Amino acid sequence: MGGEGLQWVGAAPFSETPHIFQNLGDGTYQHSGLLAVRAAVAARTRITFKILYNDAVAMTGGQAAEGSIDPARITRQLSAEGVQRIALFSDNPERWHKDRELAAGVEIHHRDALDAVQRDLREQDGVSAIIYEQTCAAEKRRRRKKKLLAESSRRLFINPRVCEGCGDCSVQSSCIAVEPLETGFGRKRRINQSSCNTDLSCVKGFCPSFVEIDAPVLRKPDASRLKAFEAATFPTLPTAPVPALDAVYNVYVAGIGGTGVLTIGALLGSAAYFDGKEATVLDFTGLAQKNGAVVSQVRIAAKAGAIHAVRIGGADIDLLLGTDFVVAAGQDALQKLSANKSAVVLNSDETPTADVVTDRDAKLPAAQMIDAVLSRSSADHRHLISANRLSQGLFGDTVSANTLLLGYAWQKGLVPLSLEAIRHAIKVNGAAVAANNRALDWGRLAAIDLAQVQQLAGLAAAPTPIETLHGLVERRANDLVAYQDSRYAERYRALLQRVRNAAVAHGAEGQRFAHAVAANAYKLMAYKDEYEVARLYVDPAFRAALNEQFADPGKVSVWLAPPMISPIDGRTGRPAKRRFGPWVFKLFALLAKLKPLRGSWADPFGHTAERRAERRLVDEYFQIMEAQVDGLSAASLPTAIELAALPSQIRGFGPVKMAAIEQADARRAALLAAPPKAAPPVRIYNAAA
């Protein structure tokens, strides 16, 4: 790593590509990137250097970049080197307009203008540069945890009933804190308040489900109740036996960036030192902001000189501390596990990968991944624990999950270090000492009585029963009554009755067809127009969901782009969203009562292209499903199922939804034009054979 961009200086004369962008972190710029800039200027290469000034080397723990650089100094360096055009981007561009330390001629932009400026720069000859000022999300979390950065006074919340699960918010923000949320009405999106960097970029998603909260107070568990329990219980926890160190003991900590994986490795290494043992710690870091893989390999020995290599060898793990099962199921970890000796303490909670940013329906094969890890470990030492959910229930966030896992492993006798040494390492580390000691002890208690800890964390709720097809139809029909009226709901019930009657003769595949129609006929009929969005905001379920995350919601506003009055954003080509204050809820209450106007000549919103398309889709779907039912056979069933499920791909609002409708229309036309698939041949066996 280093000197990025220099390769293009040599390759450019032999390439038909006229211009490239080269990304540089501020640390890389400082140690070698400036030399690449100098070479590119000397060679008159067409290149734009994109320098991310994130105020810290976040990949390796948040250290300051060497040399005490800042954006203003970088602009002066670049100007002195002969860079022709320099653009500075910031979340707060106003603070730079009067800064006299900037080089002359530097352009100042809000980061929203990045795409437009990049398109302009790629047409320019010579060397140009972009400086993008934004503190890394992982580093913001670290600083807030250490009380070095104040909590944001504004947060976002996604109304799950309004959300369509289109994923446009993830596309616009590229933020991993916007996570999938599985609900009784399909997959939606939620904001993980523990990992959110509060830059509010996801609100750019074209969707009316985003609620902004001023001066919010995140809901925390009842601290007084829990601390009273801790005072009565933790001092009497039994001490676990510390494993004897007859050979080098290998601990493999696997997790994701920004969650404290390297901290756990450092604590183990320090604790070994305080216990008078020898230890090595080998860290492999990934991308914190995108939930990249991070591994810490810790080797502990009783005597000095016993460790001859810092890397854990194949089939040589003694303890796998899997804070994230995706990383724990990676090839490197699996080949180091041994069914004869490896103990596993694995977090069963799923943290979405970066795939959810680009694929709204991305799903992890969680069960297979967890099984891959556990099946390669010792049958007597396989431990699966919901660490994130326990941490959320006990502390109000997931920050303490890794330390909780460490406490669990120690109490199970899987960590060859004294409890006193681990506590001393936590003290010397100096970050959230009290919280980490509490998490350590909660993990110990979980190892003794997991059911009790689950109950105290609020995880002991009864499992959700599996919903039958009849239950699904009735729940959706009742919602359609609230959406419009009972007559509208009866139209839905009548279609489903026909579908269910026809599907009975086709076994499991027939049931798939019926379930697809039940979900998608409802989806099309309950399209979220202005009346429905208003109804879902005045529904008590919205306030209940809000109060579940926030003890004090503060001042609540909603981001909307109302039709007919929203100007078109010149940069995106979409209607511009605006924030509407608390008064909008009175308007919602009035608008919700006007739902009888829906689809009539008096409907002021019903004449837009989007609303006309939504009504067309409902009528076409009923016609197509009725035709499929009339001719349902083993040969036509696969096509019928795909046609029935096709509306699930139509999600979002405004331009997002219209683009999805266009794609669905094309696919539906292709399916209807294709000849029926031949039924599988029936194989006849000779009974006498």
mmCIF file of C-alpha atoms in Angstrom, residues 55-277:
data_model
loop_
_atom_site.group_PDB
_atom_site.id
_atom_site.type_symbol
_atom_site.label_atom_id
_atom_site.label_comp_id
_atom_site.label_asym_id
_atom_site.label_seq_id
_atom_site.Cartn_x
_atom_site.Cartn_y
_atom_site.Cartn_z
ATOM 1 C CA ASP A 55 -9.488 12.617 10.787
ATOM 2 C CA ALA A 56 -8.080 9.256 11.912
ATOM 3 C CA VAL A 57 -6.488 6.028 10.720
ATOM 4 C CA ALA A 58 -9.707 4.181 11.512
ATOM 5 C CA MET A 59 -8.556 0.839 10.082
ATOM 6 C CA THR A 60 -6.000 0.306 12.838
ATOM 7 C CA GLY A 61 -7.718 1.775 15.864
ATOM 8 C CA GLY A 62 -8.313 5.465 15.271
ATOM 9 C CA GLN A 63 -4.810 6.925 15.560
ATOM 10 C CA ALA A 64 -4.183 10.406 14.193
ATOM 11 C CA ALA A 65 -2.373 10.477 10.852
ATOM 12 C CA GLU A 66 1.284 11.401 11.217
ATOM 13 C CA GLY A 67 2.217 15.006 10.622
ATOM 14 C CA SER A 68 -0.916 16.694 12.019
ATOM 15 C CA ILE A 69 -2.363 17.356 8.595
ATOM 16 C CA ASP A 70 -5.680 19.092 7.997
ATOM 17 C CA PRO A 71 -7.741 19.875 4.871
ATOM 18 C CA ALA A 72 -6.428 23.440 4.594
ATOM 19 C CA ARG A 73 -2.797 22.291 4.708
ATOM 20 C CA ILE A 74 -3.525 19.624 2.088
ATOM 21 C CA THR A 75 -4.968 22.266 -0.265
ATOM 22 C CA ARG A 76 -1.809 24.368 0.105
ATOM 23 C CA GLN A 77 0.424 21.364 -0.546
ATOM 24 C CA LEU A 78 -1.531 20.375 -3.640
ATOM 25 C CA SER A 79 -1.523 23.926 -4.967
ATOM 26 C CA ALA A 80 2.224 24.214 -4.431
ATOM 27 C CA GLU A 81 2.746 20.957 -6.335
ATOM 28 C CA GLY A 82 0.908 22.394 -9.342
ATOM 29 C CA VAL A 83 -2.485 20.687 -9.107
ATOM 30 C CA GLN A 84 -4.706 22.679 -11.444
ATOM 31 C CA ARG A 85 -8.088 22.377 -9.750
ATOM 32 C CA ILE A 86 -8.875 21.563 -6.120
ATOM 33 C CA ALA A 87 -12.380 20.936 -4.736
ATOM 34 C CA LEU A 88 -13.134 20.598 -1.016
ATOM 35 C CA PHE A 89 -16.294 18.733 0.039
ATOM 36 C CA SER A 90 -17.764 18.876 3.516
ATOM 37 C CA ASP A 91 -20.944 18.187 5.479
ATOM 38 C CA ASN A 92 -20.598 21.750 6.716
ATOM 39 C CA PRO A 93 -19.185 23.794 3.809
ATOM 40 C CA GLU A 94 -20.138 27.103 5.438
ATOM 41 C CA ARG A 95 -17.302 26.852 7.929
ATOM 42 C CA TRP A 96 -14.740 26.781 5.106
ATOM 43 C CA HIS A 97 -15.930 29.797 3.117
ATOM 44 C CA LYS A 98 -14.064 32.293 5.318
ATOM 45 C CA ASP A 99 -11.076 30.086 6.110
ATOM 46 C CA ARG A 100 -7.965 32.019 5.123
ATOM 47 C CA GLU A 101 -5.752 28.953 5.453
ATOM 48 C CA LEU A 102 -7.133 27.404 2.273
ATOM 49 C CA ALA A 103 -5.123 27.717 -0.913
ATOM 50 C CA ALA A 104 -6.302 30.354 -3.360
ATOM 51 C CA GLY A 105 -8.944 29.212 -5.820
ATOM 52 C CA VAL A 106 -10.149 26.171 -3.869
ATOM 53 C CA GLU A 107 -13.771 25.297 -4.667
ATOM 54 C CA ILE A 108 -15.993 24.544 -1.667
ATOM 55 C CA HIS A 109 -18.994 22.233 -2.040
ATOM 56 C CA HIS A 110 -21.480 20.329 0.047
ATOM 57 C CA ARG A 111 -20.887 16.621 -0.325
ATOM 58 C CA ASP A 112 -24.233 16.270 -2.138
ATOM 59 C CA ALA A 113 -22.572 17.913 -5.151
ATOM 60 C CA LEU A 114 -19.856 15.258 -5.397
ATOM 61 C CA ASP A 115 -21.260 13.396 -8.398
ATOM 62 C CA ALA A 116 -21.780 16.537 -10.484
ATOM 63 C CA VAL A 117 -18.291 17.864 -9.752
ATOM 64 C CA GLN A 118 -16.709 14.490 -10.510
ATOM 65 C CA ARG A 119 -18.407 14.422 -13.903
ATOM 66 C CA ASP A 120 -16.933 17.843 -14.608
ATOM 67 C CA LEU A 121 -13.432 16.942 -13.421
ATOM 68 C CA ARG A 122 -13.179 13.843 -15.585
ATOM 69 C CA GLU A 123 -13.362 16.068 -18.669
ATOM 70 C CA GLN A 124 -10.486 18.266 -17.491
ATOM 71 C CA ASP A 125 -6.875 17.927 -18.619
ATOM 72 C CA GLY A 126 -4.042 17.561 -16.144
ATOM 73 C CA VAL A 127 -4.127 16.747 -12.448
ATOM 74 C CA SER A 128 -7.048 17.716 -10.231
ATOM 75 C CA ALA A 129 -7.908 16.834 -6.650
ATOM 76 C CA ILE A 130 -10.921 16.313 -4.430
ATOM 77 C CA ILE A 131 -10.614 16.571 -0.652
ATOM 78 C CA TYR A 132 -13.574 14.917 1.044
ATOM 79 C CA GLU A 133 -13.828 15.892 4.693
ATOM 80 C CA GLN A 134 -15.824 13.467 6.811
ATOM 81 C CA THR A 135 -14.882 11.744 10.038
ATOM 82 C CA CYS A 136 -15.084 7.959 9.734
ATOM 83 C CA ALA A 137 -18.290 6.440 11.127
ATOM 84 C CA ALA A 138 -16.357 3.876 13.172
ATOM 85 C CA GLU A 139 -14.187 6.620 14.627
ATOM 86 C CA LYS A 140 -17.255 8.660 15.568
ATOM 87 C CA ARG A 141 -18.575 5.666 17.481
ATOM 88 C CA ARG A 142 -15.241 5.249 19.263
ATOM 89 C CA ARG A 143 -15.159 8.902 20.284
ATOM 90 C CA ARG A 144 -18.743 8.903 21.494
ATOM 91 C CA LYS A 145 -18.015 5.799 23.544
ATOM 92 C CA LYS A 146 -15.045 7.588 25.138
ATOM 93 C CA LYS A 147 -17.126 10.777 25.641
ATOM 94 C CA LEU A 148 -14.767 12.658 23.295
ATOM 95 C CA LEU A 149 -17.586 13.495 20.892
ATOM 96 C CA ALA A 150 -21.044 14.674 21.856
ATOM 97 C CA GLU A 151 -24.049 12.615 20.860
ATOM 98 C CA SER A 152 -25.887 13.997 17.864
ATOM 99 C CA SER A 153 -28.934 16.125 18.641
ATOM 100 C CA ARG A 154 -30.751 14.633 15.632
ATOM 101 C CA ARG A 155 -31.558 11.044 14.738
ATOM 102 C CA LEU A 156 -33.612 9.275 12.119
ATOM 103 C CA PHE A 157 -36.236 6.582 12.502
ATOM 104 C CA ILE A 158 -37.919 4.578 9.740
ATOM 105 C CA ASN A 159 -41.654 4.006 10.085
ATOM 106 C CA PRO A 160 -41.731 0.272 9.255
ATOM 107 C CA ARG A 161 -45.317 0.272 8.005
ATOM 108 C CA VAL A 162 -44.647 3.061 5.517
ATOM 109 C CA CYS A 163 -41.319 1.601 4.368
ATOM 110 C CA GLU A 164 -41.523 -0.495 1.187
ATOM 111 C CA GLY A 165 -38.154 -2.202 1.601
ATOM 112 C CA CYS A 166 -37.010 -0.849 -1.773
ATOM 113 C CA GLY A 167 -33.466 -0.243 -0.494
ATOM 114 C CA ASP A 168 -33.117 3.206 -2.071
ATOM 115 C CA CYS A 169 -31.999 4.631 1.285
ATOM 116 C CA SER A 170 -29.107 2.144 1.318
ATOM 117 C CA VAL A 171 -28.200 3.013 -2.272
ATOM 118 C CA GLN A 172 -28.188 6.752 -1.562
ATOM 119 C CA SER A 173 -26.217 6.557 1.694
ATOM 120 C CA SER A 174 -24.097 3.393 1.265
ATOM 121 C CA CYS A 175 -24.600 3.078 5.011
ATOM 122 C CA ILE A 176 -24.400 -0.314 6.684
ATOM 123 C CA ALA A 177 -26.402 0.953 9.686
ATOM 124 C CA VAL A 178 -29.531 0.796 7.502
ATOM 125 C CA GLU A 179 -30.426 -2.836 8.051
ATOM 126 C CA PRO A 180 -33.099 -5.240 6.797
ATOM 127 C CA LEU A 181 -36.088 -5.728 9.094
ATOM 128 C CA GLU A 182 -38.321 -8.760 8.647
ATOM 129 C CA THR A 183 -41.965 -7.981 9.476
ATOM 130 C CA GLY A 184 -45.397 -9.494 9.041
ATOM 131 C CA PHE A 185 -45.751 -7.294 5.954
ATOM 132 C CA GLY A 186 -42.471 -8.305 4.321
ATOM 133 C CA ARG A 187 -38.891 -7.103 4.474
ATOM 134 C CA LYS A 188 -38.454 -3.463 5.474
ATOM 135 C CA ARG A 189 -35.538 -1.306 6.634
ATOM 136 C CA ARG A 190 -34.504 -0.146 10.096
ATOM 137 C CA ILE A 191 -31.746 2.084 11.424
ATOM 138 C CA ASN A 192 -29.375 0.437 13.873
ATOM 139 C CA GLN A 193 -29.031 3.262 16.385
ATOM 140 C CA SER A 194 -25.930 1.625 17.905
ATOM 141 C CA SER A 195 -23.924 1.811 14.668
ATOM 142 C CA CYS A 196 -25.537 4.887 13.063
ATOM 143 C CA ASN A 197 -23.083 7.747 12.466
ATOM 144 C CA THR A 198 -26.016 10.235 12.460
ATOM 145 C CA ASP A 199 -24.982 11.998 9.243
ATOM 146 C CA LEU A 200 -28.633 11.620 8.081
ATOM 147 C CA SER A 201 -27.536 10.682 4.552
ATOM 148 C CA CYS A 202 -30.079 7.854 4.319
ATOM 149 C CA VAL A 203 -32.901 10.400 4.346
ATOM 150 C CA LYS A 204 -32.043 11.004 0.675
ATOM 151 C CA GLY A 205 -33.811 7.753 -0.132
ATOM 152 C CA PHE A 206 -36.998 8.650 -2.001
ATOM 153 C CA CYS A 207 -39.397 7.470 0.659
ATOM 154 C CA PRO A 208 -41.848 9.107 3.116
ATOM 155 C CA SER A 209 -40.992 6.683 5.932
ATOM 156 C CA PHE A 210 -38.134 8.771 7.355
ATOM 157 C CA VAL A 211 -38.814 10.513 10.633
ATOM 158 C CA GLU A 212 -36.319 13.004 12.056
ATOM 159 C CA ILE A 213 -36.161 13.434 15.818
ATOM 160 C CA ASP A 214 -34.670 16.514 17.461
ATOM 161 C CA ALA A 215 -33.124 16.067 20.918
ATOM 162 C CA PRO A 216 -33.966 12.355 21.153
ATOM 163 C CA VAL A 217 -33.271 10.228 24.203
ATOM 164 C CA LEU A 218 -32.539 6.621 23.270
ATOM 165 C CA ARG A 219 -34.379 4.114 25.400
ATOM 166 C CA LYS A 220 -32.124 2.320 27.854
ATOM 167 C CA PRO A 221 -32.882 -0.613 30.147
ATOM 168 C CA ASP A 222 -33.933 0.048 33.739
ATOM 169 C CA ALA A 223 -30.430 0.698 35.082
ATOM 170 C CA SER A 224 -31.446 0.912 38.746
ATOM 171 C CA ARG A 225 -33.200 -2.467 38.619
ATOM 172 C CA LEU A 226 -30.308 -4.163 36.823
ATOM 173 C CA LYS A 227 -27.611 -2.636 39.031
ATOM 174 C CA ALA A 228 -29.477 -3.708 42.159
ATOM 175 C CA PHE A 229 -29.534 -7.229 40.752
ATOM 176 C CA GLU A 230 -25.824 -6.998 39.900
ATOM 177 C CA ALA A 231 -24.925 -5.859 43.424
ATOM 178 C CA ALA A 232 -26.754 -8.830 44.912
ATOM 179 C CA THR A 233 -25.588 -11.451 42.400
ATOM 180 C CA PHE A 234 -22.177 -10.716 40.891
ATOM 181 C CA PRO A 235 -20.103 -10.870 44.114
ATOM 182 C CA THR A 236 -21.291 -14.450 44.670
ATOM 183 C CA LEU A 237 -20.566 -15.760 41.167
ATOM 184 C CA PRO A 238 -18.408 -18.882 41.421
ATOM 185 C CA THR A 239 -14.842 -18.695 40.166
ATOM 186 C CA ALA A 240 -14.177 -20.856 37.129
ATOM 187 C CA PRO A 241 -11.089 -23.071 36.886
ATOM 188 C CA VAL A 242 -8.299 -21.579 34.787
ATOM 189 C CA PRO A 243 -7.019 -24.063 32.165
ATOM 190 C CA ALA A 244 -3.481 -25.299 32.679
ATOM 191 C CA LEU A 245 -0.957 -24.144 30.100
ATOM 192 C CA ASP A 246 0.883 -27.320 29.159
ATOM 193 C CA ALA A 247 1.418 -25.953 25.651
ATOM 194 C CA VAL A 248 0.816 -22.744 23.733
ATOM 195 C CA TYR A 249 -2.876 -21.805 23.988
ATOM 196 C CA ASN A 250 -4.414 -20.292 20.862
ATOM 197 C CA VAL A 251 -7.366 -17.885 20.930
ATOM 198 C CA TYR A 252 -8.843 -16.786 17.603
ATOM 199 C CA VAL A 253 -11.119 -13.723 17.873
ATOM 200 C CA ALA A 254 -13.247 -13.233 14.742
ATOM 201 C CA GLY A 255 -15.556 -10.283 14.143
ATOM 202 C CA ILE A 256 -16.173 -7.121 12.151
ATOM 203 C CA GLY A 257 -14.557 -3.704 12.105
ATOM 204 C CA GLY A 258 -15.579 -1.010 14.536
ATOM 205 C CA THR A 259 -16.977 -3.367 17.199
ATOM 206 C CA GLY A 260 -13.915 -3.828 19.404
ATOM 207 C CA VAL A 261 -12.468 -7.103 18.110
ATOM 208 C CA LEU A 262 -8.919 -5.773 18.338
ATOM 209 C CA THR A 263 -9.681 -4.492 21.829
ATOM 210 C CA ILE A 264 -10.520 -8.043 22.946
ATOM 211 C CA GLY A 265 -7.228 -9.258 21.491
ATOM 212 C CA ALA A 266 -5.354 -6.458 23.256
ATOM 213 C CA LEU A 267 -7.088 -7.217 26.571
ATOM 214 C CA LEU A 268 -6.096 -10.876 26.350
ATOM 215 C CA GLY A 269 -2.501 -9.972 25.506
ATOM 216 C CA SER A 270 -2.295 -7.473 28.369
ATOM 217 C CA ALA A 271 -3.937 -9.864 30.832
ATOM 218 C CA ALA A 272 -1.377 -12.538 29.940
ATOM 219 C CA TYR A 273 1.404 -10.061 30.741
ATOM 220 C CA PHE A 274 -0.199 -9.204 34.099
ATOM 221 C CA ASP A 275 -0.420 -12.933 34.845
ATOM 222 C CA GLY A 276 3.298 -13.326 34.178
ATOM 223 C CA LYS A 277 2.735 -15.276 30.966
#
